[in-house]
PDB file of C-alpha atoms in Angstrom:
ATOM      1  CA  UNK A 248      -6.923 -32.670 -15.230  1.00  0.00           C
ATOM      2  CA  UNK A 249     -10.274 -31.908 -17.642  1.00  0.00           C
ATOM      3  CA  UNK A 250      -8.490 -31.762 -21.187  1.00  0.00           C
ATOM      4  CA  UNK A 251     -11.723 -30.476 -23.151  1.00  0.00           C
ATOM      5  CA  UNK A 252     -15.000 -29.632 -20.868  1.00  0.00           C
ATOM      6  CA  UNK A 253     -18.435 -28.442 -21.379  1.00  0.00           C
ATOM      7  CA  UNK A 254     -21.094 -26.844 -19.446  1.00  0.00           C
ATOM      8  CA  UNK A 255     -23.500 -27.226 -18.697  1.00  0.00           C
ATOM      9  CA  UNK A 256     -23.735 -30.683 -18.935  1.00  0.00           C
ATOM     10  CA  UNK A 257     -27.578 -30.893 -19.162  1.00  0.00           C
ATOM     11  CA  UNK A 258     -30.039 -27.926 -20.249  1.00  0.00           C
ATOM     12  CA  UNK A 259     -33.562 -28.384 -20.574  1.00  0.00           C
ATOM     13  CA  UNK A 260     -35.406 -25.352 -21.921  1.00  0.00           C
ATOM     14  CA  UNK A 261     -38.838 -24.460 -23.325  1.00  0.00           C
ATOM     15  CA  UNK A 262     -38.881 -23.561 -27.715  1.00  0.00           C
ATOM     16  CA  UNK A 263     -38.297 -19.970 -28.376  1.00  0.00           C
ATOM     17  CA  UNK A 264     -35.779 -19.489 -25.993  1.00  0.00           C
ATOM     18  CA  UNK A 265     -31.641 -18.572 -26.540  1.00  0.00           C
ATOM     19  CA  UNK A 266     -29.354 -20.647 -24.948  1.00  0.00           C
ATOM     20  CA  UNK A 267     -25.540 -21.018 -25.180  1.00  0.00           C
ATOM     21  CA  UNK A 268     -23.291 -23.658 -24.324  1.00  0.00           C
ATOM     22  CA  UNK A 269     -19.564 -23.334 -23.652  1.00  0.00           C
ATOM     23  CA  UNK A 270     -16.270 -25.180 -24.353  1.00  0.00           C
ATOM     24  CA  UNK A 271     -12.877 -25.040 -23.174  1.00  0.00           C
ATOM     25  CA  UNK A 272      -9.773 -27.007 -23.590  1.00  0.00           C
ATOM     26  CA  UNK A 273      -6.564 -26.978 -21.827  1.00  0.00           C
ATOM     27  CA  UNK A 274      -4.608 -28.664 -24.212  1.00  0.00           C
ATOM     28  CA  UNK A 275      -2.928 -26.049 -26.047  1.00  0.00           C
ATOM     29  CA  UNK A 276      -5.191 -27.076 -29.430  1.00  0.00           C
ATOM     30  CA  UNK A 277      -5.475 -24.368 -32.018  1.00  0.00           C
ATOM     31  CA  UNK A 278      -8.619 -26.401 -33.289  1.00  0.00           C
ATOM     32  CA  UNK A 279     -11.998 -26.565 -31.417  1.00  0.00           C
ATOM     33  CA  UNK A 280     -15.089 -28.427 -33.179  1.00  0.00           C
ATOM     34  CA  UNK A 281     -18.630 -28.296 -32.373  1.00  0.00           C
ATOM     35  CA  UNK A 282     -20.387 -31.875 -33.158  1.00  0.00           C
ATOM     36  CA  UNK A 283     -24.129 -32.613 -32.748  1.00  0.00           C
ATOM     37  CA  UNK A 284     -25.041 -36.308 -32.222  1.00  0.00           C
ATOM     38  CA  UNK A 285     -29.080 -36.539 -32.816  1.00  0.00           C
ATOM     39  CA  UNK A 286     -31.116 -39.662 -30.930  1.00  0.00           C
ATOM     40  CA  UNK A 287     -30.039 -42.296 -33.324  1.00  0.00           C
ATOM     41  CA  UNK A 288     -26.317 -41.584 -32.170  1.00  0.00           C
ATOM     42  CA  UNK A 289     -25.796 -39.914 -35.420  1.00  0.00           C
ATOM     43  CA  UNK A 290     -22.384 -37.727 -35.241  1.00  0.00           C
ATOM     44  CA  UNK A 291     -22.155 -34.981 -37.294  1.00  0.00           C
ATOM     45  CA  UNK A 292     -19.822 -31.835 -37.560  1.00  0.00           C
ATOM     46  CA  UNK A 293     -21.446 -28.584 -37.483  1.00  0.00           C
ATOM     47  CA  UNK A 294     -18.134 -25.821 -37.281  1.00  0.00           C
ATOM     48  CA  UNK A 295     -14.625 -25.647 -36.557  1.00  0.00           C
ATOM     49  CA  UNK A 296     -12.451 -22.896 -35.939  1.00  0.00           C
ATOM     50  CA  UNK A 297      -8.669 -22.486 -36.219  1.00  0.00           C
ATOM     51  CA  UNK A 298      -6.869 -19.631 -34.557  1.00  0.00           C
ATOM     52  CA  UNK A 299     -10.291 -18.121 -33.506  1.00  0.00           C
ATOM     53  CA  UNK A 300     -10.912 -18.468 -37.465  1.00  0.00           C
ATOM     54  CA  UNK A 301     -13.988 -19.995 -38.628  1.00  0.00           C
ATOM     55  CA  UNK A 302     -12.848 -22.850 -40.881  1.00  0.00           C
ATOM     56  CA  UNK A 303     -15.793 -25.255 -41.332  1.00  0.00           C
ATOM     57  CA  UNK A 304     -19.495 -24.039 -41.184  1.00  0.00           C
ATOM     58  CA  UNK A 305     -21.913 -26.946 -42.548  1.00  0.00           C
ATOM     59  CA  UNK A 306     -25.524 -26.441 -43.517  1.00  0.00           C
ATOM     60  CA  UNK A 307     -26.546 -25.617 -40.542  1.00  0.00           C
ATOM     61  CA  UNK A 308     -29.450 -23.354 -39.248  1.00  0.00           C
ATOM     62  CA  UNK A 309     -28.341 -19.772 -38.953  1.00  0.00           C
ATOM     63  CA  UNK A 310     -29.665 -19.784 -35.813  1.00  0.00           C
ATOM     64  CA  UNK A 311     -26.780 -21.362 -34.378  1.00  0.00           C
ATOM     65  CA  UNK A 312     -23.829 -19.019 -33.812  1.00  0.00           C
ATOM     66  CA  UNK A 313     -20.201 -20.571 -32.529  1.00  0.00           C
ATOM     67  CA  UNK A 314     -18.065 -17.705 -31.020  1.00  0.00           C
ATOM     68  CA  UNK A 315     -14.227 -18.254 -30.119  1.00  0.00           C
ATOM     69  CA  UNK A 316     -13.091 -15.468 -27.865  1.00  0.00           C
ATOM     70  CA  UNK A 317      -9.912 -16.881 -27.952  1.00  0.00           C
ATOM     71  CA  UNK A 318      -8.092 -20.221 -28.699  1.00  0.00           C
ATOM     72  CA  UNK A 319      -9.159 -22.049 -25.894  1.00  0.00           C
ATOM     73  CA  UNK A 320     -12.483 -21.487 -25.877  1.00  0.00           C
ATOM     74  CA  UNK A 321     -15.412 -22.124 -28.406  1.00  0.00           C
ATOM     75  CA  UNK A 322     -19.056 -21.246 -27.560  1.00  0.00           C
ATOM     76  CA  UNK A 323     -21.724 -21.985 -29.119  1.00  0.00           C
ATOM     77  CA  UNK A 324     -25.333 -19.840 -29.009  1.00  0.00           C
ATOM     78  CA  UNK A 325     -28.496 -20.845 -30.152  1.00  0.00           C
ATOM     79  CA  UNK A 326     -31.492 -18.842 -31.125  1.00  0.00           C
ATOM     80  CA  UNK A 327     -34.907 -19.436 -30.879  1.00  0.00           C
ATOM     81  CA  UNK A 328     -34.775 -23.083 -29.936  1.00  0.00           C
ATOM     82  CA  UNK A 329     -36.401 -25.774 -31.430  1.00  0.00           C
ATOM     83  CA  UNK A 330     -37.893 -29.136 -30.564  1.00  0.00           C
ATOM     84  CA  UNK A 331     -35.164 -30.551 -33.208  1.00  0.00           C
ATOM     85  CA  UNK A 332     -32.704 -29.044 -31.637  1.00  0.00           C
ATOM     86  CA  UNK A 333     -32.765 -31.361 -28.825  1.00  0.00           C
ATOM     87  CA  UNK A 334     -29.729 -33.401 -29.332  1.00  0.00           C
ATOM     88  CA  UNK A 335     -26.076 -34.129 -27.321  1.00  0.00           C
ATOM     89  CA  UNK A 336     -23.656 -31.421 -28.486  1.00  0.00           C
ATOM     90  CA  UNK A 337     -20.123 -32.287 -28.597  1.00  0.00           C
ATOM     91  CA  UNK A 338     -17.070 -29.887 -28.327  1.00  0.00           C
ATOM     92  CA  UNK A 339     -13.510 -31.465 -29.075  1.00  0.00           C
ATOM     93  CA  UNK A 340     -10.205 -29.847 -30.191  1.00  0.00           C
ATOM     94  CA  UNK A 341      -6.973 -30.642 -31.943  1.00  0.00           C
ATOM     95  CA  UNK A 342      -3.491 -29.278 -33.006  1.00  0.00           C
ATOM     96  CA  UNK A 343      -4.406 -28.555 -36.662  1.00  0.00           C
ATOM     97  CA  UNK A 344      -5.484 -31.514 -38.421  1.00  0.00           C
ATOM     98  CA  UNK A 345      -4.788 -34.204 -35.967  1.00  0.00           C
ATOM     99  CA  UNK A 346      -6.315 -36.188 -33.619  1.00  0.00           C
ATOM    100  CA  UNK A 347      -9.768 -34.800 -32.021  1.00  0.00           C
ATOM    101  CA  UNK A 348     -10.098 -34.863 -28.246  1.00  0.00           C
ATOM    102  CA  UNK A 349     -13.509 -34.924 -27.135  1.00  0.00           C
ATOM    103  CA  UNK A 350     -15.384 -33.478 -24.363  1.00  0.00           C
ATOM    104  CA  UNK A 351     -18.115 -34.887 -22.396  1.00  0.00           C
ATOM    105  CA  UNK A 352     -21.244 -33.521 -24.025  1.00  0.00           C
ATOM    106  CA  UNK A 353     -23.913 -31.613 -23.116  1.00  0.00           C
ATOM    107  CA  UNK A 354     -27.220 -33.047 -23.518  1.00  0.00           C
ATOM    108  CA  UNK A 355     -29.690 -30.491 -24.776  1.00  0.00           C
ATOM    109  CA  UNK A 356     -33.694 -31.025 -24.235  1.00  0.00           C
ATOM    110  CA  UNK A 357     -36.185 -28.463 -25.750  1.00  0.00           C
ATOM    111  CA  UNK A 358     -40.043 -28.560 -24.558  1.00  0.00           C
TER     112      UNK A 358
ATOM    113  CA  UNK B  70     -19.724 -39.690 -52.133  1.00  0.00           C
ATOM    114  CA  UNK B  71     -17.739 -39.817 -49.734  1.00  0.00           C
ATOM    115  CA  UNK B  72     -19.255 -42.170 -46.817  1.00  0.00           C
ATOM    116  CA  UNK B  73     -18.316 -44.308 -43.687  1.00  0.00           C
ATOM    117  CA  UNK B  74     -20.390 -47.526 -43.247  1.00  0.00           C
ATOM    118  CA  UNK B  75     -20.767 -49.205 -40.522  1.00  0.00           C
ATOM    119  CA  UNK B  76     -22.704 -52.450 -41.447  1.00  0.00           C
ATOM    120  CA  UNK B  77     -23.364 -54.117 -38.286  1.00  0.00           C
ATOM    121  CA  UNK B  78     -25.651 -51.636 -36.046  1.00  0.00           C
ATOM    122  CA  UNK B  79     -25.348 -53.942 -32.746  1.00  0.00           C
ATOM    123  CA  UNK B  80     -23.749 -56.526 -31.676  1.00  0.00           C
ATOM    124  CA  UNK B  81     -23.824 -59.434 -28.833  1.00  0.00           C
ATOM    125  CA  UNK B  82     -20.436 -60.910 -27.423  1.00  0.00           C
ATOM    126  CA  UNK B  83     -19.744 -63.338 -24.611  1.00  0.00           C
ATOM    127  CA  UNK B  84     -17.409 -62.221 -21.965  1.00  0.00           C
ATOM    128  CA  UNK B  85     -14.145 -63.629 -22.721  1.00  0.00           C
ATOM    129  CA  UNK B  86     -14.926 -63.978 -26.556  1.00  0.00           C
ATOM    130  CA  UNK B  87     -13.634 -62.205 -29.421  1.00  0.00           C
ATOM    131  CA  UNK B  88     -14.444 -58.980 -31.017  1.00  0.00           C
ATOM    132  CA  UNK B  89     -14.224 -57.688 -34.533  1.00  0.00           C
ATOM    133  CA  UNK B  90     -16.117 -54.516 -35.678  1.00  0.00           C
ATOM    134  CA  UNK B  91     -16.471 -53.295 -39.410  1.00  0.00           C
ATOM    135  CA  UNK B  92     -15.804 -50.270 -41.127  1.00  0.00           C
ATOM    136  CA  UNK B  93     -15.574 -49.528 -44.437  1.00  0.00           C
ATOM    137  CA  UNK B  94     -14.877 -46.417 -46.055  1.00  0.00           C
ATOM    138  CA  UNK B  95     -15.548 -44.810 -49.355  1.00  0.00           C
ATOM    139  CA  UNK B  96     -12.650 -41.937 -50.219  1.00  0.00           C
ATOM    140  CA  UNK B  97     -10.695 -40.748 -53.307  1.00  0.00           C
ATOM    141  CA  UNK B  98      -7.309 -41.517 -51.631  1.00  0.00           C
ATOM    142  CA  UNK B  99      -6.663 -42.665 -48.422  1.00  0.00           C
ATOM    143  CA  UNK B 100      -7.665 -40.982 -45.686  1.00  0.00           C
ATOM    144  CA  UNK B 101      -7.077 -40.554 -41.659  1.00  0.00           C
ATOM    145  CA  UNK B 102      -8.669 -43.223 -39.632  1.00  0.00           C
ATOM    146  CA  UNK B 103     -10.129 -43.408 -36.091  1.00  0.00           C
ATOM    147  CA  UNK B 104     -12.033 -45.335 -33.788  1.00  0.00           C
ATOM    148  CA  UNK B 105     -13.589 -43.478 -30.671  1.00  0.00           C
ATOM    149  CA  UNK B 106     -15.614 -45.679 -28.004  1.00  0.00           C
ATOM    150  CA  UNK B 107     -18.607 -44.215 -25.997  1.00  0.00           C
ATOM    151  CA  UNK B 108     -19.798 -45.415 -23.082  1.00  0.00           C
ATOM    152  CA  UNK B 109     -23.368 -44.943 -21.977  1.00  0.00           C
ATOM    153  CA  UNK B 110     -24.011 -41.085 -21.316  1.00  0.00           C
ATOM    154  CA  UNK B 111     -20.049 -40.568 -21.744  1.00  0.00           C
ATOM    155  CA  UNK B 112     -18.197 -38.522 -24.490  1.00  0.00           C
ATOM    156  CA  UNK B 113     -16.136 -40.265 -27.088  1.00  0.00           C
ATOM    157  CA  UNK B 114     -12.876 -41.567 -26.398  1.00  0.00           C
ATOM    158  CA  UNK B 115     -10.066 -42.423 -28.590  1.00  0.00           C
ATOM    159  CA  UNK B 116      -9.279 -46.037 -28.823  1.00  0.00           C
ATOM    160  CA  UNK B 117      -6.818 -45.416 -31.883  1.00  0.00           C
ATOM    161  CA  UNK B 118      -5.938 -44.245 -35.013  1.00  0.00           C
ATOM    162  CA  UNK B 119      -4.073 -44.521 -38.174  1.00  0.00           C
ATOM    163  CA  UNK B 120      -2.336 -41.870 -40.489  1.00  0.00           C
ATOM    164  CA  UNK B 121      -0.060 -44.195 -42.232  1.00  0.00           C
ATOM    165  CA  UNK B 122       2.694 -46.719 -41.606  1.00  0.00           C
ATOM    166  CA  UNK B 123       2.134 -50.144 -40.492  1.00  0.00           C
ATOM    167  CA  UNK B 124      -1.207 -51.355 -41.208  1.00  0.00           C
ATOM    168  CA  UNK B 125      -1.875 -52.992 -38.048  1.00  0.00           C
ATOM    169  CA  UNK B 126      -2.479 -50.479 -35.223  1.00  0.00           C
ATOM    170  CA  UNK B 127      -2.390 -50.854 -31.540  1.00  0.00           C
ATOM    171  CA  UNK B 128      -4.998 -48.901 -29.110  1.00  0.00           C
ATOM    172  CA  UNK B 129      -5.691 -48.159 -25.907  1.00  0.00           C
ATOM    173  CA  UNK B 130      -7.874 -51.217 -23.806  1.00  0.00           C
ATOM    174  CA  UNK B 131      -6.084 -54.107 -25.780  1.00  0.00           C
ATOM    175  CA  UNK B 132      -7.986 -52.806 -29.078  1.00  0.00           C
ATOM    176  CA  UNK B 133      -6.106 -53.128 -32.407  1.00  0.00           C
ATOM    177  CA  UNK B 134      -7.658 -52.272 -36.112  1.00  0.00           C
ATOM    178  CA  UNK B 135      -6.172 -53.312 -39.242  1.00  0.00           C
ATOM    179  CA  UNK B 136      -5.760 -50.988 -42.098  1.00  0.00           C
ATOM    180  CA  UNK B 137      -6.864 -52.973 -45.677  1.00  0.00           C
ATOM    181  CA  UNK B 138      -6.246 -50.772 -48.782  1.00  0.00           C
ATOM    182  CA  UNK B 139      -7.737 -52.966 -51.229  1.00  0.00           C
ATOM    183  CA  UNK B 140     -10.819 -53.268 -48.977  1.00  0.00           C
ATOM    184  CA  UNK B 141     -10.790 -49.966 -47.853  1.00  0.00           C
ATOM    185  CA  UNK B 142     -11.570 -51.188 -44.447  1.00  0.00           C
ATOM    186  CA  UNK B 143     -10.627 -50.579 -40.739  1.00  0.00           C
ATOM    187  CA  UNK B 144     -11.847 -53.127 -38.607  1.00  0.00           C
ATOM    188  CA  UNK B 145     -11.375 -52.981 -35.161  1.00  0.00           C
ATOM    189  CA  UNK B 146     -10.547 -55.975 -32.785  1.00  0.00           C
ATOM    190  CA  UNK B 147     -10.253 -57.498 -29.365  1.00  0.00           C
ATOM    191  CA  UNK B 148      -9.158 -61.141 -28.739  1.00  0.00           C
ATOM    192  CA  UNK B 149     -10.819 -61.134 -25.524  1.00  0.00           C
ATOM    193  CA  UNK B 150     -13.761 -58.578 -23.985  1.00  0.00           C
ATOM    194  CA  UNK B 151     -14.664 -57.429 -20.884  1.00  0.00           C
ATOM    195  CA  UNK B 152     -18.169 -56.480 -19.353  1.00  0.00           C
ATOM    196  CA  UNK B 153     -16.660 -53.206 -19.384  1.00  0.00           C
ATOM    197  CA  UNK B 154     -16.481 -52.896 -23.510  1.00  0.00           C
ATOM    198  CA  UNK B 155     -19.865 -52.694 -23.860  1.00  0.00           C
ATOM    199  CA  UNK B 156     -20.427 -49.350 -25.349  1.00  0.00           C
ATOM    200  CA  UNK B 157     -21.176 -47.536 -28.955  1.00  0.00           C
ATOM    201  CA  UNK B 158     -17.809 -47.877 -31.228  1.00  0.00           C
ATOM    202  CA  UNK B 159     -17.526 -44.830 -34.016  1.00  0.00           C
ATOM    203  CA  UNK B 160     -15.142 -45.274 -36.867  1.00  0.00           C
ATOM    204  CA  UNK B 161     -14.509 -42.128 -38.281  1.00  0.00           C
ATOM    205  CA  UNK B 162     -12.624 -40.772 -41.266  1.00  0.00           C
ATOM    206  CA  UNK B 163     -10.753 -37.472 -41.932  1.00  0.00           C
ATOM    207  CA  UNK B 164      -9.498 -36.806 -45.419  1.00  0.00           C
ATOM    208  CA  UNK B 165      -6.074 -34.845 -45.877  1.00  0.00           C
ATOM    209  CA  UNK B 166      -7.451 -31.667 -44.694  1.00  0.00           C
ATOM    210  CA  UNK B 167      -8.568 -29.532 -41.431  1.00  0.00           C
ATOM    211  CA  UNK B 168      -9.849 -32.531 -39.475  1.00  0.00           C
ATOM    212  CA  UNK B 169     -13.312 -32.980 -40.820  1.00  0.00           C
ATOM    213  CA  UNK B 170     -14.498 -35.816 -39.139  1.00  0.00           C
ATOM    214  CA  UNK B 171     -16.883 -38.110 -40.954  1.00  0.00           C
ATOM    215  CA  UNK B 172     -18.648 -40.929 -38.728  1.00  0.00           C
ATOM    216  CA  UNK B 173     -20.309 -43.794 -39.277  1.00  0.00           C
ATOM    217  CA  UNK B 174     -23.380 -45.030 -37.846  1.00  0.00           C
ATOM    218  CA  UNK B 175     -21.780 -46.746 -34.800  1.00  0.00           C
ATOM    219  CA  UNK B 176     -22.079 -50.214 -33.409  1.00  0.00           C
ATOM    220  CA  UNK B 177     -23.875 -51.021 -30.484  1.00  0.00           C
ATOM    221  CA  UNK B 178     -22.043 -54.021 -28.125  1.00  0.00           C
ATOM    222  CA  UNK B 179     -23.544 -55.731 -25.697  1.00  0.00           C
ATOM    223  CA  UNK B 180     -21.402 -58.237 -23.488  1.00  0.00           C
ATOM    224  CA  UNK B 181     -23.558 -60.979 -21.976  1.00  0.00           C
ATOM    225  CA  UNK B 182     -21.942 -62.954 -18.911  1.00  0.00           C
TER     226      UNK B 182
END
């Protein structure tokens, strides 16, 4: 059984478009995260939700908007995509501040 | 400033040889410490973690790590590498709060026959 899943796995789109990435976890965790991995493999946290409440909001352009409809889901919507948004986006989940488990990643390419 | 440093960007090791990956951190107190591995095109898999207690931590795939408070280090080791260990390895730390993981830049491990 997949613990943390993301869709889509690959996303290719044009500049200026709006796109969403979805994340679901079946671990019963109460906290979920979005990370961005750039072309140099550097990983940086973007957002975190605990029980559907935003608890971490790093310096991310407000074109990025996370949404957590319930504890098991955390989606990432990106408006007006830019070339610099090209990256791999990872979702993760944890039980409170315990170990984080990562999804397989979504590779976003903006043309 | 809080930071995580992996001094080695790239390591090449022969199959069967030992491997040690370095990680140093700069935090006010002892944070939670993790090692993750990322195989090409894959997500991150947790190898091991240290929260407290025994400073030598055993993980999956034959890896272990040793926490040394005096050196602010959490180095990862494996006595004998396999070709399947070729991957990117990330050290990560989290303060005692809501799990805001800070990652090192990663070390790419190449295994030669």
